[in-house]
Tab-separated table of C-alpha atoms in Angstrom:
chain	number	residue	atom	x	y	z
A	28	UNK	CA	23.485	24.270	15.108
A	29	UNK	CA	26.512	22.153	16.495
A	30	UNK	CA	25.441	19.822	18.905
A	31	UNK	CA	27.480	17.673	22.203
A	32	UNK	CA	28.691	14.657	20.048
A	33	UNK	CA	30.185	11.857	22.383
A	34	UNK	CA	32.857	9.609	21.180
A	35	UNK	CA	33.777	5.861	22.311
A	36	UNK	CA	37.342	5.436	23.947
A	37	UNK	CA	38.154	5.134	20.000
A	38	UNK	CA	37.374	7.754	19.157
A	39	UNK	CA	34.386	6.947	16.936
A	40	UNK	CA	31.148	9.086	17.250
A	41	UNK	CA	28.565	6.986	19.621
A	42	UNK	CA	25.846	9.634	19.010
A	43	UNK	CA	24.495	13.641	19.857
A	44	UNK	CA	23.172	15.129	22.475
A	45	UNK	CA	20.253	17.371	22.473
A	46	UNK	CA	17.893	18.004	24.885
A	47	UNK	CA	20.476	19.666	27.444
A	48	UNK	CA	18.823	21.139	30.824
A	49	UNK	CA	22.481	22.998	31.745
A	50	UNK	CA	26.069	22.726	30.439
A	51	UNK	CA	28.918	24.662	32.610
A	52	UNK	CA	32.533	24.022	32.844
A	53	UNK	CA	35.675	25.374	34.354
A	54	UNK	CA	38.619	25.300	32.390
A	55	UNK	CA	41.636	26.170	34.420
A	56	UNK	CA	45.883	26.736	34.156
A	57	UNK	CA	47.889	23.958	34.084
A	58	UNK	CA	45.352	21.539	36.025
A	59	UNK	CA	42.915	19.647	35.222
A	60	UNK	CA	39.467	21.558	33.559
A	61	UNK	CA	35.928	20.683	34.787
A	62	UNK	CA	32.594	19.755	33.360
A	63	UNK	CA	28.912	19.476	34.196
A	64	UNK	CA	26.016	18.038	32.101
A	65	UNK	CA	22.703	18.110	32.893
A	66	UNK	CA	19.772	16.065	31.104
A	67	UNK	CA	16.758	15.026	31.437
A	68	UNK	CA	16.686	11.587	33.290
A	69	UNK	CA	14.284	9.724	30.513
A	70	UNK	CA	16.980	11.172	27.801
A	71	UNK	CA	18.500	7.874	25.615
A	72	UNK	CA	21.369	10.661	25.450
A	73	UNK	CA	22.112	9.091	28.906
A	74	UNK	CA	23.027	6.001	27.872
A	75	UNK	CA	25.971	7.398	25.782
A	76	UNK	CA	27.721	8.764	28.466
A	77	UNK	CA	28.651	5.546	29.964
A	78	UNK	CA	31.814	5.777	32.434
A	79	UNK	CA	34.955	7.125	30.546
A	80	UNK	CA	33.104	8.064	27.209
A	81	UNK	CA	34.534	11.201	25.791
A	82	UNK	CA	32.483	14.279	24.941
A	83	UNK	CA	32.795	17.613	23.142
A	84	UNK	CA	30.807	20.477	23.249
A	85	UNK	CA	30.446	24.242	21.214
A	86	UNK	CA	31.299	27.418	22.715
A	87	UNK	CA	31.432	29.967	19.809
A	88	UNK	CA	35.249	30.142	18.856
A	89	UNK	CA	36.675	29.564	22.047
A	90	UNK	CA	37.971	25.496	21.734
A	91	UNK	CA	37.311	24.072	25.608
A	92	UNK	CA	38.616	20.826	24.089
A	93	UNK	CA	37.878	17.224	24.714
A	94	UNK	CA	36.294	16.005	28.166
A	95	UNK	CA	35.653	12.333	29.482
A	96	UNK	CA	32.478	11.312	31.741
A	97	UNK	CA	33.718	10.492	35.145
A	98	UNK	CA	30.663	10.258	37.336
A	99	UNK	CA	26.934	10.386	38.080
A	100	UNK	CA	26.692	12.136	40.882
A	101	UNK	CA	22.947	12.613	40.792
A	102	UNK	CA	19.241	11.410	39.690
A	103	UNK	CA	16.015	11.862	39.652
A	104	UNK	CA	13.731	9.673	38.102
A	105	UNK	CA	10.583	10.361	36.317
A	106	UNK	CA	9.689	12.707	33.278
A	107	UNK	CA	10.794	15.478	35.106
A	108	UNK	CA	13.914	14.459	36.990
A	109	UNK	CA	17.372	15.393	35.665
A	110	UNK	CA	20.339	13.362	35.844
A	111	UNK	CA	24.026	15.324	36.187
A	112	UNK	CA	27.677	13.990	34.446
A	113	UNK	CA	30.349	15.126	35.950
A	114	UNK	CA	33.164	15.140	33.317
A	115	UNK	CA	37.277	16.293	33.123
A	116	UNK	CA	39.556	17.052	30.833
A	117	UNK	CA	40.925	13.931	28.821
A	118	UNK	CA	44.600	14.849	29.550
A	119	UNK	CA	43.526	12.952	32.896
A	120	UNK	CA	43.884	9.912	30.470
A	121	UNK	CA	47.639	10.581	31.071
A	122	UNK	CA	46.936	9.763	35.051
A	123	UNK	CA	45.742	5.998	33.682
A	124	UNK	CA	49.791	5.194	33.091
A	125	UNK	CA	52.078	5.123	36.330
A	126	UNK	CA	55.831	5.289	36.704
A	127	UNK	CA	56.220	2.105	39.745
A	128	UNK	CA	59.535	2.442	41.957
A	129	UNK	CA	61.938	4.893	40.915
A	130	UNK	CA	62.537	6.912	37.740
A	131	UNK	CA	65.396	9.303	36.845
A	132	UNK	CA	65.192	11.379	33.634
A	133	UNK	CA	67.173	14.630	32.775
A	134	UNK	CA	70.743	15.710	33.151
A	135	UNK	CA	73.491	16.169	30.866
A	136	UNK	CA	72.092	15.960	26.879
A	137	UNK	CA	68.632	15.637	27.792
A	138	UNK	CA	66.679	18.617	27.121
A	139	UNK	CA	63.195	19.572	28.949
A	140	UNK	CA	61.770	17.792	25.479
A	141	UNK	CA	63.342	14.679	25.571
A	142	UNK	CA	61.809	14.042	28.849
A	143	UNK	CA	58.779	14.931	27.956
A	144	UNK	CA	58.856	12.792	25.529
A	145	UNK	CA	60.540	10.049	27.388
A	146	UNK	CA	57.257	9.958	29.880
A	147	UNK	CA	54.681	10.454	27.366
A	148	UNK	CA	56.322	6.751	25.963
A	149	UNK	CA	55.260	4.863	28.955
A	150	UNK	CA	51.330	5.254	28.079
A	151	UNK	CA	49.843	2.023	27.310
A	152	UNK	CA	47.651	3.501	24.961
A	153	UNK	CA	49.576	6.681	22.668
A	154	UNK	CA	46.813	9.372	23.350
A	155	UNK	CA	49.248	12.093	23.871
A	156	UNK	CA	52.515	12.917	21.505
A	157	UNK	CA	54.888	16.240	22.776
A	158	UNK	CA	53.328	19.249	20.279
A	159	UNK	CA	55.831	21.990	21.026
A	160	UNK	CA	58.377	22.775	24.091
A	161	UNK	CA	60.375	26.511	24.532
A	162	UNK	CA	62.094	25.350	26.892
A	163	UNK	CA	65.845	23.761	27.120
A	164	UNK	CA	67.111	23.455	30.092
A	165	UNK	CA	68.957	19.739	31.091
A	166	UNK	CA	67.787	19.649	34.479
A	167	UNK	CA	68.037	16.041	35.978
A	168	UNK	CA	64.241	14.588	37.196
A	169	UNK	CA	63.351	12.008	39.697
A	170	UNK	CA	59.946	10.368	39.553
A	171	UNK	CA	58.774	7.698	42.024
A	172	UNK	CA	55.621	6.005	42.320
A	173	UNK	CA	53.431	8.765	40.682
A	174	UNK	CA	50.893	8.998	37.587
A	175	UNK	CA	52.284	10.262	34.215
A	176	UNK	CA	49.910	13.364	34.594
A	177	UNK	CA	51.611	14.765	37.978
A	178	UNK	CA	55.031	13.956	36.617
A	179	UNK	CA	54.520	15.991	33.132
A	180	UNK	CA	53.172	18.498	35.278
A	181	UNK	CA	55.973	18.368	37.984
A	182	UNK	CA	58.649	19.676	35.183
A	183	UNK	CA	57.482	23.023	35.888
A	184	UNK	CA	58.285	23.393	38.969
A	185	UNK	CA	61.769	24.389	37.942
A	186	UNK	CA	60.616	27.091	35.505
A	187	UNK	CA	61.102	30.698	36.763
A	188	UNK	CA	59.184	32.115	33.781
A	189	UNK	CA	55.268	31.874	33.211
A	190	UNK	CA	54.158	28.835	31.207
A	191	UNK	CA	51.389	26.814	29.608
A	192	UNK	CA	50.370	23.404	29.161
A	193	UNK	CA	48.477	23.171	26.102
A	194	UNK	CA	46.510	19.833	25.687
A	195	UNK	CA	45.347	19.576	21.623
A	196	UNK	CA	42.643	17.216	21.049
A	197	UNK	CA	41.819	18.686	17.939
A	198	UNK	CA	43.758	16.473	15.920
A	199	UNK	CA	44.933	12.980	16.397
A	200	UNK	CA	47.406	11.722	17.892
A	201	UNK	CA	46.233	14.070	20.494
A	202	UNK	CA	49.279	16.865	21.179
A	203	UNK	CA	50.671	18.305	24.546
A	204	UNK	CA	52.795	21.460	24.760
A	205	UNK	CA	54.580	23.668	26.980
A	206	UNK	CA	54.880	26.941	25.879
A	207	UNK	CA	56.159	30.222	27.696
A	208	UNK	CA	53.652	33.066	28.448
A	209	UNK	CA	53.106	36.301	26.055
A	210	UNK	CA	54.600	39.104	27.621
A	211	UNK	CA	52.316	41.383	25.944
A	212	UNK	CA	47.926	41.020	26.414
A	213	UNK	CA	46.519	37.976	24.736
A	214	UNK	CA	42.977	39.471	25.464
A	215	UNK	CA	41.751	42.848	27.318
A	216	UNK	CA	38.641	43.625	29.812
A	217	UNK	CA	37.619	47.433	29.677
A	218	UNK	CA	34.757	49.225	31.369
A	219	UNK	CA	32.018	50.257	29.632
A	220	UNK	CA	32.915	47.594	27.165
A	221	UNK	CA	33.145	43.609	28.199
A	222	UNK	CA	33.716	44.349	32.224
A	223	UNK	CA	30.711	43.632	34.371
A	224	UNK	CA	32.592	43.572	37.848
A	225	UNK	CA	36.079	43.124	39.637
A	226	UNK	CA	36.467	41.786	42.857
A	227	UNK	CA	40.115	41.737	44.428
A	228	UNK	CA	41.044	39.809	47.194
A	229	UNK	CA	44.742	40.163	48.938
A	230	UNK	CA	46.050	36.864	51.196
A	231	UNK	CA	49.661	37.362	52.796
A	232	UNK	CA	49.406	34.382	55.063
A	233	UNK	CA	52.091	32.257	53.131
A	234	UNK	CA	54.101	35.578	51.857
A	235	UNK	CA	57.932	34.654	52.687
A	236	UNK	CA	61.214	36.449	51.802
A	237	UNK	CA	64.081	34.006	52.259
A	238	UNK	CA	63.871	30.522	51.460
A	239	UNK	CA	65.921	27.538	52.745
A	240	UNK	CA	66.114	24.739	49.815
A	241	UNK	CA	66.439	20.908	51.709
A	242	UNK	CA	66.605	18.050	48.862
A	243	UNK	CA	67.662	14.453	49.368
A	244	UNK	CA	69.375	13.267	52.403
A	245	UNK	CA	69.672	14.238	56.258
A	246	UNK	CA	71.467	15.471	58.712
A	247	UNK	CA	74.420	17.520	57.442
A	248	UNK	CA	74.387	15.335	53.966
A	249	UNK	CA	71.358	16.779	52.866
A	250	UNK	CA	71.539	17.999	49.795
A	251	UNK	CA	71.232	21.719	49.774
A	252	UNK	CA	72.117	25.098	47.325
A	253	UNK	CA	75.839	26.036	48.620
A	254	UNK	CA	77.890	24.925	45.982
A	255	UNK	CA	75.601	26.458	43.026
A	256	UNK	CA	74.704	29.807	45.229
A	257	UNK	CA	78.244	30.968	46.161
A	258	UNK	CA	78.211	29.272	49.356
A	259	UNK	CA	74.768	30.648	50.656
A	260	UNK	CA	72.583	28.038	51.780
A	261	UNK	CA	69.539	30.336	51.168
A	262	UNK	CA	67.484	32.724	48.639
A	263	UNK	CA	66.370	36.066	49.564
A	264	UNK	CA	64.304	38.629	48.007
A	265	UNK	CA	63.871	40.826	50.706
A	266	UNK	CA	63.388	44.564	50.180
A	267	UNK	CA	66.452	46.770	51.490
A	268	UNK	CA	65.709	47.319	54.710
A	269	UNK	CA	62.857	45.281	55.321
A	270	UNK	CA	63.147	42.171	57.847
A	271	UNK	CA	63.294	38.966	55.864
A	272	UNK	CA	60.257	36.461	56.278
A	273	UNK	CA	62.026	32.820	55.936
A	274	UNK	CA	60.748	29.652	55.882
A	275	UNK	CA	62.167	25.964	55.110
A	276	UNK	CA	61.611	24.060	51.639
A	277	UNK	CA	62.153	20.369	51.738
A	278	UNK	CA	61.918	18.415	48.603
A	279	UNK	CA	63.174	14.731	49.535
A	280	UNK	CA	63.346	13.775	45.862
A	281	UNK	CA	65.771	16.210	44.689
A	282	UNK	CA	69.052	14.865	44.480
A	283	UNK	CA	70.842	17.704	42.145
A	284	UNK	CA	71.890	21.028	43.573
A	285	UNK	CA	70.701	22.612	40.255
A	286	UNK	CA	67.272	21.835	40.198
A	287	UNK	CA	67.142	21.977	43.818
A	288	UNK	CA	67.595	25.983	43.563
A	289	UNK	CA	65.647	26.533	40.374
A	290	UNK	CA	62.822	24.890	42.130
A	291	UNK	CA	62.855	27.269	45.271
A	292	UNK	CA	63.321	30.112	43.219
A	293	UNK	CA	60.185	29.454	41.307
A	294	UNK	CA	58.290	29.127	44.840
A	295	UNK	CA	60.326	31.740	46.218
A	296	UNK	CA	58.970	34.229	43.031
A	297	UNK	CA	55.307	33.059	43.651
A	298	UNK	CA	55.455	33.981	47.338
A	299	UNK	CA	57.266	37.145	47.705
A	300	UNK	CA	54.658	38.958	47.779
A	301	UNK	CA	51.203	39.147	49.314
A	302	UNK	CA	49.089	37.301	46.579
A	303	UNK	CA	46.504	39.381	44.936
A	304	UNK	CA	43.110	37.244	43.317
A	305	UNK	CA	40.643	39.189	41.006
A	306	UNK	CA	37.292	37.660	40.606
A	307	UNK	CA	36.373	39.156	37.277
A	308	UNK	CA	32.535	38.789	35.438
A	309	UNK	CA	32.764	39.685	31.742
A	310	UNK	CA	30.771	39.542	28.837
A	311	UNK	CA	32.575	37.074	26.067
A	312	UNK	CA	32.212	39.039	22.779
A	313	UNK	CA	34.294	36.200	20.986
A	314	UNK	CA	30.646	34.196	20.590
A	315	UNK	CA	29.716	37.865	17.864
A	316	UNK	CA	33.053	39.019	17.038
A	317	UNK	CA	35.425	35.670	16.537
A	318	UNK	CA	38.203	37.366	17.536
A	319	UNK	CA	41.491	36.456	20.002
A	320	UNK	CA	41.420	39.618	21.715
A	321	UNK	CA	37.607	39.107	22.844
A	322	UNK	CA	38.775	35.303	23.873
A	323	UNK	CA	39.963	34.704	27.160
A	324	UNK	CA	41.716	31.321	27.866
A	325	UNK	CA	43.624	30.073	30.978
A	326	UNK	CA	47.309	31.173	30.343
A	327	UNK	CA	46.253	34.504	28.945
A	328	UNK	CA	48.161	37.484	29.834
A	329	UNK	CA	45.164	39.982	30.011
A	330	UNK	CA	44.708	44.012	30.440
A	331	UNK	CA	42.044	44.921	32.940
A	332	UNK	CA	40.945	48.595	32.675
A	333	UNK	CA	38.135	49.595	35.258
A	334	UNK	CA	38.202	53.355	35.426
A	335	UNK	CA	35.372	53.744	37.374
A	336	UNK	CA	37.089	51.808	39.917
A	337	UNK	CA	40.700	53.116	39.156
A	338	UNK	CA	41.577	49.508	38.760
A	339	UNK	CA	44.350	48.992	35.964
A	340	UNK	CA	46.756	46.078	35.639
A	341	UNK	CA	48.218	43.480	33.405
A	342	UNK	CA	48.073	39.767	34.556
A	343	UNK	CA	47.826	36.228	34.079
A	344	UNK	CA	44.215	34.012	33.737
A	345	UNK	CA	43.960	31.313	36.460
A	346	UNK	CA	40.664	30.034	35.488
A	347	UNK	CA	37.886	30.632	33.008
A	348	UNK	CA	34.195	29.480	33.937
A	349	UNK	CA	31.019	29.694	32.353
A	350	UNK	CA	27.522	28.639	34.382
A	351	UNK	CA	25.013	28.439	31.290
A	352	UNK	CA	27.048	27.635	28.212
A	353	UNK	CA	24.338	27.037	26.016
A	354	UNK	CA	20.980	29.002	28.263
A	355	UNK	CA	23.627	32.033	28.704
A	356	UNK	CA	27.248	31.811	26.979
A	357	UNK	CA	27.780	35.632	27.007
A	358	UNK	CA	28.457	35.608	30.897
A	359	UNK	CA	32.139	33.851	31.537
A	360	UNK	CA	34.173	34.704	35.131
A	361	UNK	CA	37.446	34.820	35.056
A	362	UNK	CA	40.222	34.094	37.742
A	363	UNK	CA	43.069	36.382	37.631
A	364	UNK	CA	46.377	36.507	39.829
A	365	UNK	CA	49.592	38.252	40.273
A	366	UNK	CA	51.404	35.488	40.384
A	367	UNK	CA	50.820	31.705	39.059
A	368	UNK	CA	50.487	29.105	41.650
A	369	UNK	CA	48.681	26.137	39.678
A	370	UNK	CA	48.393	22.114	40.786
A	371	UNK	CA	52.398	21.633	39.879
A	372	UNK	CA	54.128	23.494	41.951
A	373	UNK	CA	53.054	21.486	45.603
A	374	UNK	CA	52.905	24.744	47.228
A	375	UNK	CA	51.311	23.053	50.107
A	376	UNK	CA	54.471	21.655	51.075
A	377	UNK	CA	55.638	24.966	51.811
A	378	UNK	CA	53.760	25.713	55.308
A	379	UNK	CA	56.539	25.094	58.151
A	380	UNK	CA	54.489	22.216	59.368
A	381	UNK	CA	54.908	20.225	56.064
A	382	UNK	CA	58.347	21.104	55.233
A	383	UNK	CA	59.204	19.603	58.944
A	384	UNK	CA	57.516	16.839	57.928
A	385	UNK	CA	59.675	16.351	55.007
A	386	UNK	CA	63.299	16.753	57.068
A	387	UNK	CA	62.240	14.349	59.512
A	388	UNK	CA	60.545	11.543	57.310
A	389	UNK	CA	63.672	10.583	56.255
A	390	UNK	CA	65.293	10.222	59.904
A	391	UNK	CA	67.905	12.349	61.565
A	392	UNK	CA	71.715	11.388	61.602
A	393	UNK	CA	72.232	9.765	64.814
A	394	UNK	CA	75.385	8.171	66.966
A	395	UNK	CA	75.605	4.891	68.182
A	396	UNK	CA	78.122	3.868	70.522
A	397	UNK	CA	80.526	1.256	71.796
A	398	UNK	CA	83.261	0.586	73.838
A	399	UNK	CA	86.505	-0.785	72.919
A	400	UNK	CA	89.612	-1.136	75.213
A	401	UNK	CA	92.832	-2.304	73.661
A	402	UNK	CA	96.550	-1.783	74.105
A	403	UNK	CA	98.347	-0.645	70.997
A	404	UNK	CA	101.770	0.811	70.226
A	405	UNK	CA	103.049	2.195	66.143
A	406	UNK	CA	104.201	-1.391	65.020
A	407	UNK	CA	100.979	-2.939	67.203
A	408	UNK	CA	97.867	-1.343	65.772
A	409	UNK	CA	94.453	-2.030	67.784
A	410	UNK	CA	91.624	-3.872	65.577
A	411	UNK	CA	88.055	-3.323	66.799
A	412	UNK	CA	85.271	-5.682	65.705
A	413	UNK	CA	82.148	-3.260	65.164
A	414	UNK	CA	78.167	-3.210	64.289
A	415	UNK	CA	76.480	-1.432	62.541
A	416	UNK	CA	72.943	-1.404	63.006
């Protein structure tokens, strides 16, 4: 039977865990996965799982990787009380390193793996080395005042294509990654088979068309798309015919044109449509069979076949989730979407309130005036004296 083994911040295995009331966890796409574990409260187990003590735990074949304790939330003493630990993934390690001030990494000669690599060599302690990258771009970055965590995952907000962080803790050093999506299924849910239930919810509240990019700057120096989009200002994917839906993107830190529009094409993509969720229960054969196709993971392309529901389509997983891993591990709900919109791509900032926000934070261009009064001729110039505030 494999067992929850917890590790010191070395590394070295502290101990097992046994006596487990409930284990769940979410694991989701390019964020930051979730834990719960529940014990008995008069369990010595408890006294591994001091603050920041890192923990793994089985799930058949499917690797949910490595997890650090994080808090406490709740106790109750006695023989019969239970105590919870609330645990997250340890690529959160990679928030304990910040860049201070003001950081700029890219451009010319430096691929999308070179910076990578250039932030993951500002941890104090080397958890993390880069595993693989597929993509190349030379896109120039600017970081300021941020954790190394939300500026690895920032780098995709310029990528038009579906990716995947993929945090190894398998081996050590531990390995991060950033891989493009399969185009073809990773894994498949079929009726009559490993579907339980689909539940499809459609939200066009944020849908837009036509997109405005605003970068660094104000006024009429802001930095905008013109000179990389033929002299259009804007992005559109509006259907022929239809009435375009625009809003306003501001992104103060973006100095180059470039990465200005790759960014708003990526949000522009993600909101073109209305965005379609599917809450989906399955049954995870992968604990019986071992295979990939039974597996589903965050970053999946998967095929959903209902026909009793005429539901058919091929999409990506959000978010995998499991209640009862070890009570009931067969049961795992799945969050499936259209289109990816994860924890890098600030899609808050999109709403009109926030992107106003971001033109005006920075000031407007303003005039300030004085009067001068001189008499002046071509071989007897004027010469003014002026502030400037």
């Amino acid at each position: 039977m494999d067992y929850i083994k917890v590790y010191d911040s070395s590394m070295a295995l502290a101990g097992f865990v046994e006596n487990v009331v409930k284990l769940s966890y979410e694991l989701k796409l390019n964020d930051i996965s979730q834990a719960e574990l529940v014990l008995p409260s008069d369990d010595p187990a408890c006294q591994l799982l001091q603050p920041r003590a890192l923990v793994s735990f089985p799930d058949g074949e499917r690797d949910a990787g490595l997890f650090r304790v994080i808090a406490s939330p709740a106790s109750q003493p006695g023989h019969l009380g239970t105590t919870e630990f609330r645990l997250e993934h340890v690529c959160a390690c990679l928030m304990d390193d910040c860049i201070p001030g003001f950081l700029t990494l890219g451009g010319t000669g430096m691929y999308t793996a070179d910076v990578i690599t250039a932030l993951l060599n500002r941890q104090t302690v080397r958890r993390f080395v880069l595993g693989t990258c597929d993509f190349n771009q030379q896109f120039e970055y600017t970081f300021e005042n941020t954790d190394l965590l939300s500026a690895l995952f920032s780098l995709g907000n310029v990528l038009t294509v579906p990716y995947t962080w993929v945090f190894d803790t398998s081996v050590t050093p531990w390995t991060v990654s950033l891989k493009q999506a399969n185009a073809d299924p990773d894994s498949a849910i079929i009726y009559r088979r490993n579907l339980v239930s689909v539940n499809k919810t459609m939200d066009a509240t944020t849908q837009f068309t036509r997109i405005y990019p605003r970068g660094s700057g104000e006024g009429n120096n802001q930095v905008n798309i013109k000179k990389v989009n033929n002299g259009v200002e804007y992005l559109d994917a509006t259907p022929s015919g239809g009435t375009p839906i625009s809003t306003v993107y501001a992104d103060t830190s973006i100095e180059d044109p470039a990465l200005l529009k790759a960014a708003a094409q990526k949000i522009l993509n993600a909101y073109k449509n209305p965005y379609y969720t599917y809450e989906v229960k399955a049954l995870d054969y992968s604990i019986e069979s071992g295979l990939r196709f039974d597996m589903h993971m965050p970053g999946d392309t998967v095929r959903v076949l209902d026909t009793e529901e005429g539901v058919e389509l091929v999409t990506r997983v959000m978010a995998v989730s499991k209640d009862d891993v070890l009570g009931d591990p067969g049961n795992v709900e799945l969050t499936l979407a259209n289109v990816e919109r994860d924890a890098s791509g600030q899609m808050a900032e999109l709403s009109s309130r926030m992107s106003v926000t971001q033109l005006y934070s920075q000031g407007a261009t303003n005039l300030y005036s004085q009067q001068y009064a001189d008499n002046a001729g071509p071989n007897d110039p004027g010469f003014m004296r002026f502030y400037i505030p």
